[in-house]
Coordinates of C-alpha atoms in Angstrom, one line a residue:
M1 CA -15.0 -18.7 24.3
M2 CA -11.3 -18.3 25.0
E3 CA -8.4 -19.9 23.0
R4 CA -4.8 -20.3 23.9
V5 CA -1.5 -19.7 22.1
Q6 CA 2.1 -20.1 23.1
L7 CA 4.5 -17.2 22.8
T8 CA 8.2 -17.0 23.2
E9 CA 10.3 -14.2 24.5
A10 CA 11.6 -13.6 21.0
Q11 CA 8.1 -13.2 19.6
L12 CA 7.2 -10.7 22.3
T13 CA 10.3 -8.6 21.9
E14 CA 9.9 -8.7 18.1
A15 CA 6.5 -7.1 18.6
L16 CA 8.2 -4.3 20.4
P17 CA 11.3 -3.6 18.3
G18 CA 14.2 -2.4 20.3
A19 CA 12.7 -3.3 23.6
S20 CA 13.5 -6.2 26.0
L21 CA 11.5 -7.9 28.6
I22 CA 12.3 -6.8 32.2
D23 CA 11.5 -8.3 35.6
G24 CA 11.4 -11.9 34.2
P25 CA 12.0 -14.1 31.2
R26 CA 8.4 -15.0 30.5
L27 CA 5.1 -13.3 30.3
S28 CA 1.5 -14.4 30.6
I29 CA -1.3 -12.2 29.3
E30 CA -5.0 -13.1 29.7
T31 CA -7.7 -11.1 28.1
N32 CA -11.4 -11.7 28.9
G33 CA -13.2 -10.6 25.8
N34 CA -16.6 -10.8 27.3
A35 CA -15.8 -8.7 30.4
G36 CA -13.4 -6.4 28.5
V37 CA -10.8 -6.8 31.3
A38 CA -7.1 -7.7 30.7
E39 CA -5.1 -9.4 33.4
T40 CA -1.4 -9.7 33.2
R41 CA 1.2 -11.5 35.3
M42 CA 4.9 -12.3 35.0
D43 CA 5.9 -15.9 35.4
T44 CA 9.3 -17.2 36.6
V45 CA 10.8 -20.6 37.3
A46 CA 11.0 -19.8 41.0
E47 CA 9.3 -22.3 43.3
T48 CA 7.9 -19.7 45.7
R49 CA 5.4 -17.0 45.1
M50 CA 6.5 -13.4 45.6
D51 CA 5.1 -9.9 44.9
T52 CA 7.1 -7.1 43.4
V53 CA 6.6 -3.4 43.6
A54 CA 7.8 -2.4 40.2
G55 CA 5.9 -5.1 38.2
P56 CA 2.8 -7.2 38.2
R57 CA 2.3 -10.3 40.3
M58 CA 4.9 -13.0 40.0
D59 CA 3.7 -16.6 40.1
S60 CA 5.6 -19.9 40.0
V61 CA 5.2 -22.2 37.1
A62 CA 6.6 -25.6 36.5
G63 CA 7.3 -25.4 32.8
P64 CA 8.6 -23.0 30.1
R65 CA 5.2 -22.3 28.6
V66 CA 4.0 -18.7 28.1
D67 CA 0.3 -18.5 27.6
T68 CA -1.8 -15.7 26.0
V69 CA -5.5 -15.9 25.9
A70 CA -7.1 -13.4 23.4
G71 CA -10.7 -12.6 23.4
P72 CA -12.6 -11.5 20.4
R73 CA -12.6 -7.8 21.0
M74 CA -11.7 -5.3 23.7
D75 CA -11.1 -1.6 24.1
T76 CA -7.6 -0.6 25.4
R77 CA -5.6 2.5 26.3
V78 CA -2.0 3.3 25.8
G79 CA -0.4 4.6 28.9
F80 CA 0.9 7.9 27.5
G81 CA 0.0 11.5 28.3
C82 CA -2.8 11.7 25.7
R83 CA -4.4 8.5 27.0
A84 CA -6.2 8.3 23.6
P85 CA -8.5 5.3 23.3
I86 CA -7.4 2.6 20.9
E87 CA -9.8 0.0 19.7
A88 CA -7.8 -3.1 19.4
A89 CA -9.1 -6.2 17.8
A90 CA -7.6 -9.2 19.6
V91 CA -6.9 -12.2 17.5
S92 CA -8.4 -15.6 18.0
V93 CA -5.6 -18.1 17.5
T94 CA -6.1 -21.8 17.1
Q95 CA -2.5 -23.0 16.9
P96 CA 0.9 -21.9 18.3
I97 CA 2.7 -19.2 16.5
R98 CA 5.4 -20.8 14.4
G99 CA 9.1 -20.1 14.5
G100 CA 11.8 -19.1 16.9
A101 CA 13.9 -16.0 17.1
A102 CA 15.4 -16.5 13.6
E103 CA 12.1 -16.8 11.9
Q104 CA 10.8 -13.8 13.8
R105 CA 13.7 -11.7 12.5
E106 CA 12.9 -12.9 9.0
R107 CA 9.3 -11.9 9.4
S108 CA 10.4 -8.5 10.7
S109 CA 12.8 -8.0 7.8
S110 CA 10.0 -8.9 5.2
S111 CA 7.5 -6.6 6.9
L112 CA 10.1 -3.7 7.1
A113 CA 11.1 -4.2 3.4
L114 CA 7.4 -4.1 2.3
G115 CA 6.7 -1.0 4.5
N116 CA 9.7 0.8 2.8
L117 CA 8.5 -0.5 -0.6
R118 CA 5.2 1.3 0.1
A119 CA 7.1 4.5 0.5
F120 CA 9.1 4.0 -2.7
V121 CA 6.0 3.1 -4.7
I122 CA 4.3 6.4 -3.8
L123 CA 7.5 8.3 -4.8
I124 CA 7.4 6.5 -8.2
V125 CA 3.7 7.4 -8.6
L126 CA 4.4 11.1 -8.0
A127 CA 7.5 11.0 -10.3
F128 CA 5.4 9.4 -13.0
H129 CA 2.6 12.0 -12.9
S130 CA 5.1 14.8 -12.5
A131 CA 6.9 13.8 -15.8
L132 CA 3.8 13.4 -18.0
A133 CA 3.6 17.1 -19.0
Y134 CA 7.2 16.9 -20.4
L135 CA 7.1 13.8 -22.6
G136 CA 8.8 14.2 -25.9
S137 CA 6.1 12.3 -27.8
L138 CA 3.3 14.8 -26.9
G139 CA 1.7 17.0 -29.5
P140 CA 2.5 20.7 -29.9
A141 CA -0.6 22.0 -27.9
A142 CA -2.7 21.0 -24.9
F143 CA -5.8 18.9 -25.5
P144 CA -9.1 20.8 -25.5
F145 CA -11.2 20.2 -22.4
D146 CA -14.5 19.6 -24.2
D147 CA -13.4 17.6 -27.3
P148 CA -13.5 13.7 -27.4
P149 CA -11.6 11.5 -26.8
Y150 CA -10.6 13.8 -23.9
K151 CA -6.9 12.9 -23.9
W152 CA -6.3 15.4 -21.1
R153 CA -7.4 12.5 -18.8
A154 CA -3.9 11.1 -19.4
F155 CA -2.0 14.3 -20.1
P156 CA -3.7 17.2 -18.3
I157 CA -1.0 19.7 -18.9
V158 CA 1.3 19.8 -22.0
D159 CA 4.4 21.9 -21.6
S160 CA 6.6 23.1 -24.5
H161 CA 9.8 21.9 -22.7
R162 CA 10.3 18.2 -23.4
W163 CA 12.8 15.4 -22.7
F164 CA 12.5 12.1 -24.4
G165 CA 14.0 10.3 -21.4
F166 CA 10.7 10.9 -19.6
D167 CA 9.0 8.9 -22.3
I168 CA 11.1 5.9 -21.5
F169 CA 10.7 6.3 -17.7
C170 CA 6.9 6.6 -17.9
A171 CA 6.5 3.8 -20.4
W172 CA 8.5 1.4 -18.0
Q173 CA 6.3 2.4 -15.1
D174 CA 3.2 2.0 -17.1
V175 CA 4.1 -1.6 -17.8
Y176 CA 4.4 -2.8 -14.2
L177 CA 3.6 -0.1 -11.6
M178 CA -0.1 -0.4 -11.2
S179 CA 0.1 -4.2 -11.3
L180 CA 2.6 -4.0 -8.5
M181 CA 0.3 -1.8 -6.4
F182 CA -2.5 -4.4 -6.7
F183 CA -0.1 -7.1 -5.8
L184 CA 1.0 -5.3 -2.7
S185 CA -2.5 -4.4 -1.7
A186 CA -3.4 -8.1 -1.5
L187 CA -0.5 -9.2 0.7
F188 CA -2.2 -8.4 4.0
T189 CA -5.8 -9.0 2.9
W190 CA -6.1 -12.7 3.8
P191 CA -4.8 -12.4 7.4
S192 CA -7.1 -9.4 7.9
L193 CA -10.1 -11.4 6.6
A194 CA -9.2 -14.3 9.0
R195 CA -8.9 -11.8 11.9
K196 CA -12.0 -9.6 11.3
G197 CA -14.4 -11.9 9.5
N198 CA -16.1 -11.2 6.2
W199 CA -18.7 -8.5 7.1
R200 CA -16.5 -6.5 9.4
F201 CA -13.6 -6.6 6.8
L202 CA -15.9 -5.5 4.0
A203 CA -17.3 -2.6 6.1
D204 CA -13.8 -1.5 7.0
R205 CA -12.7 -1.6 3.3
F206 CA -15.8 0.4 2.2
L207 CA -14.8 3.1 4.6
R208 CA -11.1 3.1 3.8
L209 CA -11.6 2.9 0.0
G210 CA -15.1 4.1 -0.7
V211 CA -15.0 7.3 1.4
P212 CA -11.7 8.6 -0.2
F213 CA -13.0 7.7 -3.6
V214 CA -16.1 9.8 -3.2
F215 CA -14.1 12.6 -1.6
G216 CA -11.7 12.6 -4.5
L217 CA -14.5 12.7 -7.0
I218 CA -16.3 15.6 -5.3
V219 CA -13.5 17.7 -4.0
V220 CA -10.0 16.7 -5.3
M221 CA -10.7 16.3 -9.0
P222 CA -12.8 19.4 -9.6
L223 CA -10.0 21.5 -8.0
A224 CA -7.3 19.6 -9.8
L225 CA -8.7 20.0 -13.3
Y226 CA -9.5 23.7 -13.3
P227 CA -6.0 24.5 -14.8
V228 CA -6.7 22.0 -17.5
Y229 CA -9.8 23.9 -18.5
R230 CA -8.1 27.3 -18.3
V231 CA -5.3 26.3 -20.8
S232 CA -7.8 26.1 -23.7
A233 CA -10.8 28.0 -22.4
V234 CA -12.4 31.1 -24.0
D235 CA -14.1 32.0 -20.7
P236 CA -11.7 31.0 -17.8
S237 CA -14.1 32.0 -15.1
V238 CA -14.9 29.5 -12.3
I239 CA -18.6 29.6 -13.2
A240 CA -17.9 28.7 -16.9
Y241 CA -15.6 25.9 -15.7
A242 CA -18.3 24.5 -13.5
R243 CA -20.7 24.4 -16.5
H244 CA -18.2 22.7 -18.8
Y245 CA -17.2 20.3 -16.0
L246 CA -20.8 19.2 -15.3
A247 CA -21.4 18.9 -19.1
L248 CA -18.8 16.1 -19.5
P249 CA -20.3 12.7 -20.2
F250 CA -18.4 11.2 -17.3
L251 CA -17.1 12.2 -13.9
P252 CA -13.3 12.6 -14.2
N253 CA -11.5 10.5 -11.5
G254 CA -7.8 10.7 -12.5
P255 CA -5.7 8.2 -10.6
L256 CA -8.6 7.5 -8.2
W257 CA -9.8 4.7 -10.6
F258 CA -7.3 2.5 -8.6
L259 CA -9.5 2.8 -5.5
W260 CA -12.8 1.5 -6.9
Q261 CA -11.0 -1.4 -8.8
L262 CA -9.2 -2.3 -5.6
L263 CA -12.5 -2.3 -3.7
A264 CA -14.0 -4.6 -6.4
L265 CA -11.1 -7.0 -5.9
T266 CA -11.5 -6.8 -2.2
I267 CA -15.1 -8.0 -2.6
L268 CA -13.7 -10.8 -4.7
A269 CA -11.3 -11.8 -2.0
T270 CA -14.1 -11.7 0.6
G271 CA -16.1 -14.0 -1.6
L272 CA -13.2 -16.4 -1.9
H273 CA -12.7 -16.4 1.8
R274 CA -16.4 -17.3 2.3
F275 CA -17.0 -19.8 -0.5
A276 CA -13.6 -21.0 -1.8
P277 CA -10.8 -20.7 0.8
G278 CA -9.1 -23.8 -0.6
F279 CA -8.4 -21.9 -3.8
V280 CA -6.4 -19.2 -2.0
A281 CA -4.6 -22.0 -0.1
F282 CA -3.7 -23.6 -3.4
L283 CA -2.3 -20.3 -4.6
G284 CA -0.2 -20.1 -1.4
R285 CA 1.1 -23.6 -2.0
C286 CA 2.1 -22.6 -5.5
S287 CA 4.4 -19.9 -4.0
A288 CA 5.8 -22.2 -1.3
S289 CA 8.9 -23.2 -3.2
A290 CA 9.5 -19.7 -4.7
D291 CA 12.1 -18.9 -2.0
V292 CA 14.5 -21.3 -3.7
R293 CA 13.1 -21.5 -7.2
P294 CA 11.5 -18.2 -8.0
G295 CA 12.0 -18.8 -11.7
R296 CA 9.4 -21.5 -11.7
Y297 CA 6.8 -19.3 -10.0
F298 CA 7.7 -16.5 -12.4
V299 CA 6.9 -18.7 -15.4
G300 CA 3.6 -19.6 -14.0
L301 CA 2.8 -16.0 -13.2
V302 CA 3.8 -14.8 -16.7
T303 CA 1.6 -17.5 -18.2
A304 CA -1.4 -16.4 -16.1
C305 CA -0.8 -12.8 -17.0
A306 CA -0.6 -13.5 -20.7
L307 CA -3.8 -15.5 -20.6
A308 CA -5.6 -12.7 -18.8
Y309 CA -4.1 -9.8 -20.8
V310 CA -3.6 -10.9 -24.4
P311 CA -7.2 -11.7 -25.4
L312 CA -8.5 -8.4 -24.1
A313 CA -5.7 -6.4 -25.6
L314 CA -6.4 -8.0 -29.0
I315 CA -10.1 -7.2 -28.8
F316 CA -9.9 -3.7 -27.4
T317 CA -6.3 -2.7 -28.1
P318 CA -3.9 -2.1 -25.2
W319 CA -4.7 1.7 -25.0
N320 CA -8.5 2.2 -24.9
W321 CA -10.2 3.4 -21.8
Y322 CA -13.8 3.2 -20.7
N323 CA -15.5 5.9 -18.7
H324 CA -19.1 5.7 -17.4
G325 CA -20.2 8.0 -14.6
P326 CA -17.5 7.9 -11.8
F327 CA -16.0 4.6 -13.1
A328 CA -13.1 4.3 -15.4
F329 CA -10.9 1.4 -16.5
Q330 CA -8.6 0.3 -19.3
F331 CA -10.3 -2.4 -21.3
S332 CA -7.2 -4.6 -21.6
R333 CA -6.1 -4.7 -17.9
P334 CA -8.7 -5.5 -15.3
A335 CA -8.1 -9.3 -15.7
L336 CA -4.3 -8.7 -15.5
Y337 CA -4.7 -6.7 -12.3
A338 CA -6.9 -9.5 -10.9
V339 CA -4.1 -12.0 -11.6
L340 CA -1.5 -10.0 -9.7
Y341 CA -4.0 -9.4 -6.9
L342 CA -4.7 -13.1 -6.5
A343 CA -1.0 -13.8 -6.6
G344 CA -0.5 -11.4 -3.7
L345 CA -3.5 -12.9 -1.9
G346 CA -1.9 -16.4 -2.1
I347 CA 1.5 -15.2 -0.9
G348 CA 0.0 -13.3 2.0
A349 CA -2.1 -16.4 3.0
H350 CA 1.0 -18.6 2.9
G351 CA 3.1 -16.2 5.0
L352 CA 5.3 -13.3 4.0
E353 CA 8.4 -14.6 5.6
R354 CA 8.2 -17.8 3.6
G355 CA 8.0 -18.5 -0.1
L356 CA 8.7 -15.7 -2.7
L357 CA 9.2 -12.9 -0.2
A358 CA 11.6 -14.7 2.1
P359 CA 14.2 -12.1 3.1
D360 CA 17.1 -14.5 2.5
G361 CA 15.5 -16.2 -0.5
M362 CA 16.7 -16.5 -4.0
L363 CA 14.6 -13.6 -5.2
A364 CA 16.4 -11.1 -3.0
R365 CA 19.8 -12.7 -3.7
Q366 CA 19.3 -12.6 -7.5
W367 CA 18.1 -9.0 -7.7
A368 CA 20.6 -8.2 -10.4
R369 CA 19.3 -11.0 -12.7
W370 CA 15.8 -9.7 -12.2
L371 CA 16.9 -6.2 -13.1
A372 CA 18.5 -7.5 -16.3
G373 CA 15.4 -9.6 -17.1
S374 CA 13.0 -6.7 -16.5
L375 CA 15.0 -4.4 -18.7
T376 CA 15.2 -7.0 -21.4
A377 CA 11.5 -7.6 -21.4
F378 CA 10.8 -3.9 -21.4
V379 CA 13.1 -3.3 -24.4
L380 CA 11.6 -6.2 -26.2
W381 CA 8.1 -4.8 -25.7
M382 CA 9.2 -1.3 -26.8
G383 CA 10.7 -2.7 -30.0
L384 CA 7.8 -4.9 -30.9
T385 CA 5.4 -2.0 -30.1
A386 CA 7.3 0.3 -32.4
L387 CA 7.0 -2.2 -35.3
A388 CA 3.3 -2.7 -34.6
M389 CA 2.6 1.0 -34.6
I390 CA 4.0 1.5 -38.1
D391 CA 0.7 0.2 -39.4
V392 CA -1.7 0.0 -36.5
K393 CA -4.7 -1.3 -38.4
G394 CA -2.9 -3.6 -40.7
A395 CA -0.4 -5.1 -38.2
W396 CA 0.0 -8.8 -38.4
L397 CA -1.9 -10.8 -35.8
G398 CA 1.3 -12.7 -34.8
L399 CA 3.1 -9.4 -34.2
R400 CA 0.2 -8.1 -32.0
V401 CA 0.2 -11.3 -30.0
A402 CA 4.0 -10.9 -29.5
V403 CA 3.6 -7.3 -28.3
D404 CA 1.0 -8.3 -25.8
V405 CA 2.9 -11.3 -24.5
S406 CA 6.1 -9.2 -24.1
F407 CA 4.0 -6.7 -22.1
A408 CA 2.9 -9.5 -19.7
M409 CA 6.5 -10.6 -19.4
G410 CA 7.6 -7.0 -18.7
C411 CA 4.8 -6.6 -16.1
A412 CA 5.7 -9.7 -14.1
S413 CA 9.5 -9.2 -14.4
G414 CA 9.2 -5.5 -13.3
C415 CA 7.3 -6.5 -10.2
F416 CA 9.8 -9.2 -9.4
F417 CA 12.7 -6.8 -9.8
V418 CA 11.2 -4.1 -7.5
L419 CA 10.4 -6.8 -4.9
A420 CA 13.8 -8.3 -5.1
A421 CA 15.6 -4.9 -4.8
C422 CA 13.5 -3.9 -1.7
L423 CA 14.1 -7.3 0.0
R424 CA 17.8 -7.0 -0.6
F425 CA 18.4 -3.3 0.1
A426 CA 15.3 -1.8 1.8
T427 CA 15.4 -3.5 5.2
M428 CA 16.8 -0.5 7.1
R429 CA 14.7 1.5 9.6
S430 CA 14.1 5.1 8.7
R431 CA 11.8 7.6 10.4
M432 CA 11.3 9.4 7.1
L433 CA 10.4 6.3 5.1
A434 CA 8.2 5.1 8.0
S435 CA 6.3 8.4 7.9
L436 CA 6.1 8.4 4.1
A437 CA 4.8 4.8 4.1
D438 CA 2.3 5.6 6.8
N439 CA 0.9 8.5 4.8
A440 CA 1.2 6.9 1.4
F441 CA -2.5 6.3 0.8
G442 CA -3.4 9.9 1.8
I443 CA -0.7 11.2 -0.5
Y444 CA -2.1 9.1 -3.3
V445 CA -5.5 10.6 -2.8
L446 CA -4.3 14.2 -2.6
H447 CA -1.3 14.5 -4.9
Y448 CA -2.9 14.9 -8.3
G449 CA -4.2 18.4 -7.8
F450 CA -0.9 19.7 -6.6
I451 CA 0.9 18.2 -9.6
V452 CA -1.5 19.7 -12.1
W453 CA -1.4 23.1 -10.6
L454 CA 2.4 23.1 -10.3
Q455 CA 2.7 22.1 -13.9
Y456 CA 0.3 24.8 -14.9
A457 CA 2.2 27.4 -12.9
L458 CA 5.5 26.5 -14.6
L459 CA 4.1 26.7 -18.2
D460 CA 5.6 30.1 -18.9
V461 CA 8.8 29.5 -16.9
T462 CA 11.9 29.1 -19.0
L463 CA 13.6 26.0 -17.5
P464 CA 14.7 22.6 -18.8
A465 CA 12.1 19.9 -18.7
I466 CA 14.1 18.0 -16.1
A467 CA 14.2 21.0 -13.8
K468 CA 10.5 21.6 -14.1
A469 CA 9.6 17.9 -13.4
T470 CA 11.9 18.0 -10.4
L471 CA 10.2 21.1 -9.0
V472 CA 6.8 19.6 -9.6
F473 CA 7.7 16.4 -7.9
G474 CA 9.3 18.0 -4.9
G475 CA 6.5 20.5 -4.4
A476 CA 3.7 18.0 -4.9
L477 CA 5.4 15.6 -2.4
L478 CA 5.8 18.3 0.2
F479 CA 2.3 19.7 -0.1
A480 CA 0.5 16.3 -0.3
W481 CA 2.5 14.8 2.5
T482 CA 1.9 17.8 4.8
M483 CA -1.8 17.9 4.0
A484 CA -2.1 14.1 4.6
I485 CA -0.6 14.5 8.1
A486 CA -2.8 17.6 8.8
L487 CA -6.0 15.8 7.8
R488 CA -5.1 12.8 10.0
R489 CA -5.2 15.1 13.0
V490 CA -8.8 16.1 12.2
P491 CA -11.4 13.7 13.5
F492 CA -13.2 13.2 10.2
G493 CA -10.3 14.2 8.0
S494 CA -8.5 10.9 8.4
R495 CA -11.6 9.2 7.0
L496 CA -11.5 11.3 3.9
I497 CA -8.0 9.9 3.0
G498 CA -8.5 6.4 4.3
A499 CA -6.0 6.7 7.1
E500 CA -5.9 6.4 10.9
R501 CA -6.1 9.5 13.0
L502 CA -2.9 10.9 14.5
V503 CA -2.5 12.1 18.1
L504 CA 0.7 13.5 19.6
A505 CA 2.0 12.2 22.8
N506 CA 4.2 14.5 24.8
T507 CA 4.6 12.8 28.2
R508 CA 8.0 11.5 29.0
L509 CA 8.0 8.0 30.5
P510 CA 10.9 5.8 31.5
Q511 CA 11.4 2.6 29.6
R512 CA 10.4 0.3 32.5
K513 CA 7.1 2.1 33.0
V514 CA 6.3 2.2 29.3
L515 CA 6.9 -1.6 29.0
R516 CA 4.8 -2.2 32.1
N517 CA 2.0 -0.1 30.7
L518 CA 2.1 -2.0 27.4
V519 CA 2.2 -5.5 28.9
G520 CA 0.3 -4.8 32.1
G521 CA -3.2 -4.6 30.7
N522 CA -3.2 -1.5 28.5
V523 CA -2.7 -3.4 25.3
A524 CA -4.5 -6.4 24.0
G525 CA -2.6 -9.6 24.0
G526 CA -3.1 -10.0 20.3
S527 CA -1.4 -6.6 19.7
I528 CA 1.6 -7.6 21.7
A529 CA 1.9 -10.8 19.7
G530 CA 2.3 -8.6 16.6
S531 CA -0.8 -10.0 15.1
L532 CA -2.5 -6.7 14.4
V533 CA -0.4 -6.0 11.3
R534 CA -2.4 -3.5 9.5
D535 CA -3.7 -4.5 6.0
G536 CA -2.9 -1.4 4.1
Q537 CA -4.5 -0.3 0.9
F538 CA -1.3 -1.1 -0.9
A539 CA 1.0 -3.0 1.6
G540 CA -0.2 -1.7 4.9
A541 CA 1.6 -0.2 7.9
Q542 CA 3.4 -2.6 10.1
Y543 CA 2.6 -1.6 13.6
T544 CA -0.4 -0.9 15.8
A545 CA -0.4 2.4 17.8
A546 CA 0.7 0.6 20.9
Q547 CA 3.6 -1.2 19.1
Y548 CA 4.8 2.0 17.5
A549 CA 4.6 3.9 20.7
G550 CA 6.4 1.2 22.6
A551 CA 9.1 1.0 20.0
Q552 CA 9.8 4.7 20.0
Y553 CA 10.0 5.1 23.8
A554 CA 11.8 1.8 24.5
L555 CA 14.5 2.9 22.0
G556 CA 15.1 5.9 24.3
R557 CA 13.6 8.6 22.1
R558 CA 11.7 10.0 25.0
N559 CA 12.3 13.7 24.3
R560 CA 10.7 13.8 20.9
R561 CA 7.2 14.4 19.9
S562 CA 6.2 11.1 18.3
P563 CA 2.9 10.6 16.3
H564 CA 0.7 7.7 17.5
R565 CA -2.1 6.4 15.4
V566 CA -5.6 6.1 16.7
R567 CA -8.3 4.3 14.9

């Protein structure tokens, strides 16, 4: 069965940033999903039929329509030197794509800002873990490897050089950062579910999240925690470490707990798509007016966060963790993360260019207010927490509730500030940020071992805490980034870190030929329409391999070696 959608020139050119249509103002692409054959022709308003040498067949049409027929699935090739096969899932569209050139530019700005935000988030994650060894509030010695409650899970290395500023930085990130990552992870989930279907989407998520989780448990964490054992070990040998590691009552997973909880929320999203799609549509409608009145949406989000967080924090305290086998979670926060994930799910279903994340909406315009609000909520939470910790067991119930409510406010306001700042200032194109965003998930899986080993290597070095943290951050970023890129060039290595495989294309092709290859049957119509926006693990990459390749060559960067992603 074939379905039809109208495309404008602006929508086609937006899918290939920096490129322009040649040989005619309109394009028709027809994909036969059953036969796996793509037929392309250029249409003009001329009243006679003619053939051209440089381009595909030119046919006369009476009206301004541009029709694209997308079949359910096809295999395509990009017309570059490597000719690497790309499996492109064409989209079944039931209605015309909305919006003209202005709306397409807004959509591009939102996607670009979110892609850059993905890069900034992974930098914050690395900075957070790099600073943990140098907190002023830590005790005088490292935590023993074998003794409960195994506090080395949070602070694997304890250095004698400290700076209290790191305590404030890490406390602020702890309030909102993980919630923001769950929010970002959900933004592209609903469109991906609609495109792939429930079972195919779940299979893809199990591969992209489950395989890296298992790889991290089996390979990354044992290597990462050896220095933690050596700090307090009587016998520092590898064999002794293996015995002590296997004797632990749980499997340490460090920051990898995020992966299995995200997978659980992905299963929840799939269930909603199957049994309660109207609920997600309702969540999307709640965010519809947030572009002009974000404060109203913020109040609703804070209320939901408080209802999800406060009862669990009162019962289990805000700090306790649970470990059983390979699974770990903080008792007070799973429901909070679910609220932020559902919020992202609704916003993504409603449309990124509309509602809260509109690039010219009030959220982006009022970024300074959200910064002030976020800092105010954070300071309020810190002050109330300090009062409550004077007498932890005998703290007044009202004070504990106030602490937990202020945490929910700080969580939501921190997310709003980061989103507002990126929508306002992070809409620029950068090759470095694009590469960092594209490898963010792999860096997240790999970075912990490099951070722990660098902190361990600097224990006996006489340097200020700020200098040590900077060296750890820079070194871990460089090593993890390089290894993520290297693994993506290995056939199975990309699976281990939940990423797409990289292939280098060296062939120089002129712009006209590249565009003709892209629109002449080598790329699925759905990809050209920009509908294969990748649903990343936390705010996915924004281009398919064909779109990225076309953008690079069409912008005239033909003499550089440019990485192209292959599924």
